[in-house]
Amino acid sequence: MGRSLFRTSLFRRARLWATGTLMAAGAVGLAAAPASAWTGGNVWVNFGSWNCPSGGSVVGVYWAVDTYSSGPATGDWGDNVVYPRVRVGSGSYNTLSYQVMCKKWGWYQYRGVVSQRTLTPYKSGLSYTY
């Protein structure tokens, strides 16, 4: 009879421990729920010629959005527009880092200043001009 009582006591302790653990996990799960939700999307970013400090026009862009997305390692060439993947929606916060390539006198190319901008788009497909 002593062993049976001991096993029942162990069973009760194990059940109480499991119940407490599940309750704690549920409380942590509720506390860890995000205050805001965002999804992935894309936006248009246009770079004006004012990004070329020595004059000329933008012909290429090196860019990255935080650690979320980046352009080709060789740069995005041919125009002054990029279409980066960004966080979109409530709680979205993106830091766009970029450097433009400028063309002047039809043959001279140089790099513009490295810059950063903050993007907080509420929907995909928006257009920004910097």
PDB file of C-alpha atoms in Angstrom:
ATOM      1  CA  MET A   1       0.000   0.000   0.000  1.00  0.00           C
ATOM      2  CA  GLY A   2       2.909   2.354   0.663  1.00  0.00           C
ATOM      3  CA  ARG A   3       4.168   2.076  -2.901  1.00  0.00           C
ATOM      4  CA  SER A   4       0.730   2.758  -4.383  1.00  0.00           C
ATOM      5  CA  LEU A   5       0.413   5.970  -2.347  1.00  0.00           C
ATOM      6  CA  PHE A   6       3.913   7.004  -3.432  1.00  0.00           C
ATOM      7  CA  ARG A   7       3.041   6.457  -7.129  1.00  0.00           C
ATOM      8  CA  THR A   8      -0.198   8.432  -6.786  1.00  0.00           C
ATOM      9  CA  SER A   9       1.714  11.283  -5.172  1.00  0.00           C
ATOM     10  CA  LEU A  10       4.289  11.261  -7.987  1.00  0.00           C
ATOM     11  CA  PHE A  11       1.508  11.200 -10.571  1.00  0.00           C
ATOM     12  CA  ARG A  12      -0.172  14.221  -8.959  1.00  0.00           C
ATOM     13  CA  ARG A  13       3.096  16.140  -8.813  1.00  0.00           C
ATOM     14  CA  ALA A  14       3.832  15.385 -12.462  1.00  0.00           C
ATOM     15  CA  ARG A  15       0.328  16.439 -13.472  1.00  0.00           C
ATOM     16  CA  LEU A  16       0.591  19.695 -11.484  1.00  0.00           C
ATOM     17  CA  TRP A  17       4.029  20.387 -12.965  1.00  0.00           C
ATOM     18  CA  ALA A  18       2.746  19.772 -16.519  1.00  0.00           C
ATOM     19  CA  THR A  19      -0.300  21.984 -15.949  1.00  0.00           C
ATOM     20  CA  GLY A  20       1.870  24.778 -14.554  1.00  0.00           C
ATOM     21  CA  THR A  21       4.289  24.506 -17.440  1.00  0.00           C
ATOM     22  CA  LEU A  22       1.492  24.699 -20.014  1.00  0.00           C
ATOM     23  CA  MET A  23      -0.039  27.711 -18.276  1.00  0.00           C
ATOM     24  CA  ALA A  24       3.336  29.476 -18.163  1.00  0.00           C
ATOM     25  CA  ALA A  25       3.949  28.716 -21.835  1.00  0.00           C
ATOM     26  CA  GLY A  26       0.525  30.115 -22.706  1.00  0.00           C
ATOM     27  CA  ALA A  27       1.219  33.306 -20.758  1.00  0.00           C
ATOM     28  CA  VAL A  28       4.582  33.731 -22.480  1.00  0.00           C
ATOM     29  CA  GLY A  29       2.956  33.102 -25.857  1.00  0.00           C
ATOM     30  CA  LEU A  30       0.379  35.816 -25.197  1.00  0.00           C
ATOM     31  CA  ALA A  31       3.017  38.255 -23.983  1.00  0.00           C
ATOM     32  CA  ALA A  32       5.216  37.598 -27.030  1.00  0.00           C
ATOM     33  CA  ALA A  33       2.451  38.308 -29.543  1.00  0.00           C
ATOM     34  CA  PRO A  34       3.543  41.131 -31.867  1.00  0.00           C
ATOM     35  CA  ALA A  35       1.958  44.505 -31.268  1.00  0.00           C
ATOM     36  CA  SER A  36       1.822  45.094 -35.000  1.00  0.00           C
ATOM     37  CA  ALA A  37       2.025  42.972 -38.088  1.00  0.00           C
ATOM     38  CA  TRP A  38       3.785  43.616 -41.371  1.00  0.00           C
ATOM     39  CA  THR A  39       4.113  41.662 -44.578  1.00  0.00           C
ATOM     40  CA  GLY A  40       6.588  41.740 -47.426  1.00  0.00           C
ATOM     41  CA  GLY A  41       5.955  43.935 -50.446  1.00  0.00           C
ATOM     42  CA  ASN A  42       7.694  46.205 -52.916  1.00  0.00           C
ATOM     43  CA  VAL A  43       7.832  49.966 -53.449  1.00  0.00           C
ATOM     44  CA  TRP A  44       9.226  52.155 -56.222  1.00  0.00           C
ATOM     45  CA  VAL A  45      12.126  54.429 -55.277  1.00  0.00           C
ATOM     46  CA  ASN A  46      13.164  57.164 -57.739  1.00  0.00           C
ATOM     47  CA  PHE A  47      16.482  58.968 -57.329  1.00  0.00           C
ATOM     48  CA  GLY A  48      16.688  62.527 -58.645  1.00  0.00           C
ATOM     49  CA  SER A  49      19.733  64.163 -60.221  1.00  0.00           C
ATOM     50  CA  TRP A  50      20.201  66.211 -57.014  1.00  0.00           C
ATOM     51  CA  ASN A  51      21.832  63.043 -55.618  1.00  0.00           C
ATOM     52  CA  CYS A  52      24.775  63.734 -57.963  1.00  0.00           C
ATOM     53  CA  PRO A  53      26.853  66.290 -56.040  1.00  0.00           C
ATOM     54  CA  SER A  54      29.057  67.216 -59.028  1.00  0.00           C
ATOM     55  CA  GLY A  55      26.198  67.353 -61.518  1.00  0.00           C
ATOM     56  CA  GLY A  56      24.985  64.879 -64.087  1.00  0.00           C
ATOM     57  CA  SER A  57      22.212  62.315 -63.851  1.00  0.00           C
ATOM     58  CA  VAL A  58      21.666  59.032 -62.018  1.00  0.00           C
ATOM     59  CA  VAL A  59      22.421  55.978 -64.176  1.00  0.00           C
ATOM     60  CA  GLY A  60      22.775  53.282 -61.509  1.00  0.00           C
ATOM     61  CA  VAL A  61      22.074  52.523 -57.860  1.00  0.00           C
ATOM     62  CA  TYR A  62      23.662  50.266 -55.250  1.00  0.00           C
ATOM     63  CA  TRP A  63      21.064  49.607 -52.539  1.00  0.00           C
ATOM     64  CA  ALA A  64      20.012  47.469 -49.564  1.00  0.00           C
ATOM     65  CA  VAL A  65      17.060  47.511 -47.152  1.00  0.00           C
ATOM     66  CA  ASP A  66      18.402  46.640 -43.698  1.00  0.00           C
ATOM     67  CA  THR A  67      19.184  42.930 -43.822  1.00  0.00           C
ATOM     68  CA  TYR A  68      15.809  42.286 -45.473  1.00  0.00           C
ATOM     69  CA  SER A  69      16.713  42.710 -49.159  1.00  0.00           C
ATOM     70  CA  SER A  70      19.391  44.088 -51.441  1.00  0.00           C
ATOM     71  CA  GLY A  71      20.027  44.865 -55.057  1.00  0.00           C
ATOM     72  CA  PRO A  72      22.463  43.016 -57.268  1.00  0.00           C
ATOM     73  CA  ALA A  73      26.063  43.115 -56.053  1.00  0.00           C
ATOM     74  CA  THR A  74      27.031  44.795 -59.326  1.00  0.00           C
ATOM     75  CA  GLY A  75      24.386  47.501 -58.873  1.00  0.00           C
ATOM     76  CA  ASP A  76      21.076  48.252 -60.589  1.00  0.00           C
ATOM     77  CA  TRP A  77      21.996  49.975 -63.858  1.00  0.00           C
ATOM     78  CA  GLY A  78      20.153  51.666 -66.686  1.00  0.00           C
ATOM     79  CA  ASP A  79      17.917  54.148 -64.900  1.00  0.00           C
ATOM     80  CA  ASN A  80      17.312  55.988 -61.637  1.00  0.00           C
ATOM     81  CA  VAL A  81      14.581  53.672 -60.295  1.00  0.00           C
ATOM     82  CA  VAL A  82      14.737  50.631 -57.993  1.00  0.00           C
ATOM     83  CA  TYR A  83      11.944  48.321 -56.799  1.00  0.00           C
ATOM     84  CA  PRO A  84      13.156  46.970 -53.437  1.00  0.00           C
ATOM     85  CA  ARG A  85      11.441  44.342 -51.306  1.00  0.00           C
ATOM     86  CA  VAL A  86      10.394  46.023 -48.042  1.00  0.00           C
ATOM     87  CA  ARG A  87       8.282  45.480 -44.941  1.00  0.00           C
ATOM     88  CA  VAL A  88       4.776  46.810 -45.577  1.00  0.00           C
ATOM     89  CA  GLY A  89       1.882  47.525 -43.219  1.00  0.00           C
ATOM     90  CA  SER A  90       1.392  48.267 -39.575  1.00  0.00           C
ATOM     91  CA  GLY A  91       4.694  48.378 -37.730  1.00  0.00           C
ATOM     92  CA  SER A  92       6.770  48.363 -40.911  1.00  0.00           C
ATOM     93  CA  TYR A  93      10.082  50.159 -40.610  1.00  0.00           C
ATOM     94  CA  ASN A  94      12.768  49.975 -43.280  1.00  0.00           C
ATOM     95  CA  THR A  95      16.113  51.717 -43.648  1.00  0.00           C
ATOM     96  CA  LEU A  96      17.106  52.062 -47.285  1.00  0.00           C
ATOM     97  CA  SER A  97      20.867  52.500 -47.725  1.00  0.00           C
ATOM     98  CA  TYR A  98      21.993  53.543 -51.178  1.00  0.00           C
ATOM     99  CA  GLN A  99      24.715  55.023 -53.339  1.00  0.00           C
ATOM    100  CA  VAL A 100      23.957  56.348 -56.795  1.00  0.00           C
ATOM    101  CA  MET A 101      26.207  56.235 -59.846  1.00  0.00           C
ATOM    102  CA  CYS A 102      26.176  59.459 -61.804  1.00  0.00           C
ATOM    103  CA  LYS A 103      27.012  60.195 -65.425  1.00  0.00           C
ATOM    104  CA  LYS A 104      28.247  63.592 -66.573  1.00  0.00           C
ATOM    105  CA  TRP A 105      29.367  64.961 -69.967  1.00  0.00           C
ATOM    106  CA  GLY A 106      28.153  61.788 -71.665  1.00  0.00           C
ATOM    107  CA  TRP A 107      31.198  59.720 -70.664  1.00  0.00           C
ATOM    108  CA  TYR A 108      32.353  60.556 -67.113  1.00  0.00           C
ATOM    109  CA  GLN A 109      30.862  58.376 -64.342  1.00  0.00           C
ATOM    110  CA  TYR A 110      31.316  58.762 -60.603  1.00  0.00           C
ATOM    111  CA  ARG A 111      29.779  57.574 -57.332  1.00  0.00           C
ATOM    112  CA  GLY A 112      27.495  59.819 -55.328  1.00  0.00           C
ATOM    113  CA  VAL A 113      27.438  60.052 -51.546  1.00  0.00           C
ATOM    114  CA  VAL A 114      26.311  57.013 -49.526  1.00  0.00           C
ATOM    115  CA  SER A 115      22.942  57.872 -47.947  1.00  0.00           C
ATOM    116  CA  GLN A 116      20.090  56.380 -45.940  1.00  0.00           C
ATOM    117  CA  ARG A 117      16.351  56.989 -45.877  1.00  0.00           C
ATOM    118  CA  THR A 118      13.556  55.581 -43.753  1.00  0.00           C
ATOM    119  CA  LEU A 119      10.580  53.926 -45.443  1.00  0.00           C
ATOM    120  CA  THR A 120       7.345  53.088 -43.612  1.00  0.00           C
ATOM    121  CA  PRO A 121       4.946  52.073 -46.403  1.00  0.00           C
ATOM    122  CA  TYR A 122       1.371  51.212 -45.513  1.00  0.00           C
ATOM    123  CA  LYS A 123       0.834  49.240 -48.740  1.00  0.00           C
ATOM    124  CA  SER A 124       2.824  47.716 -51.562  1.00  0.00           C
ATOM    125  CA  GLY A 125       3.366  49.619 -54.807  1.00  0.00           C
ATOM    126  CA  LEU A 126       3.883  53.078 -53.327  1.00  0.00           C
ATOM    127  CA  SER A 127       6.391  55.441 -54.970  1.00  0.00           C
ATOM    128  CA  TYR A 128       9.085  57.458 -53.174  1.00  0.00           C
ATOM    129  CA  THR A 129      11.374  60.105 -54.641  1.00  0.00           C
ATOM    130  CA  TYR A 130      14.720  60.915 -53.063  1.00  0.00           C
TER     131      TYR A 130
END
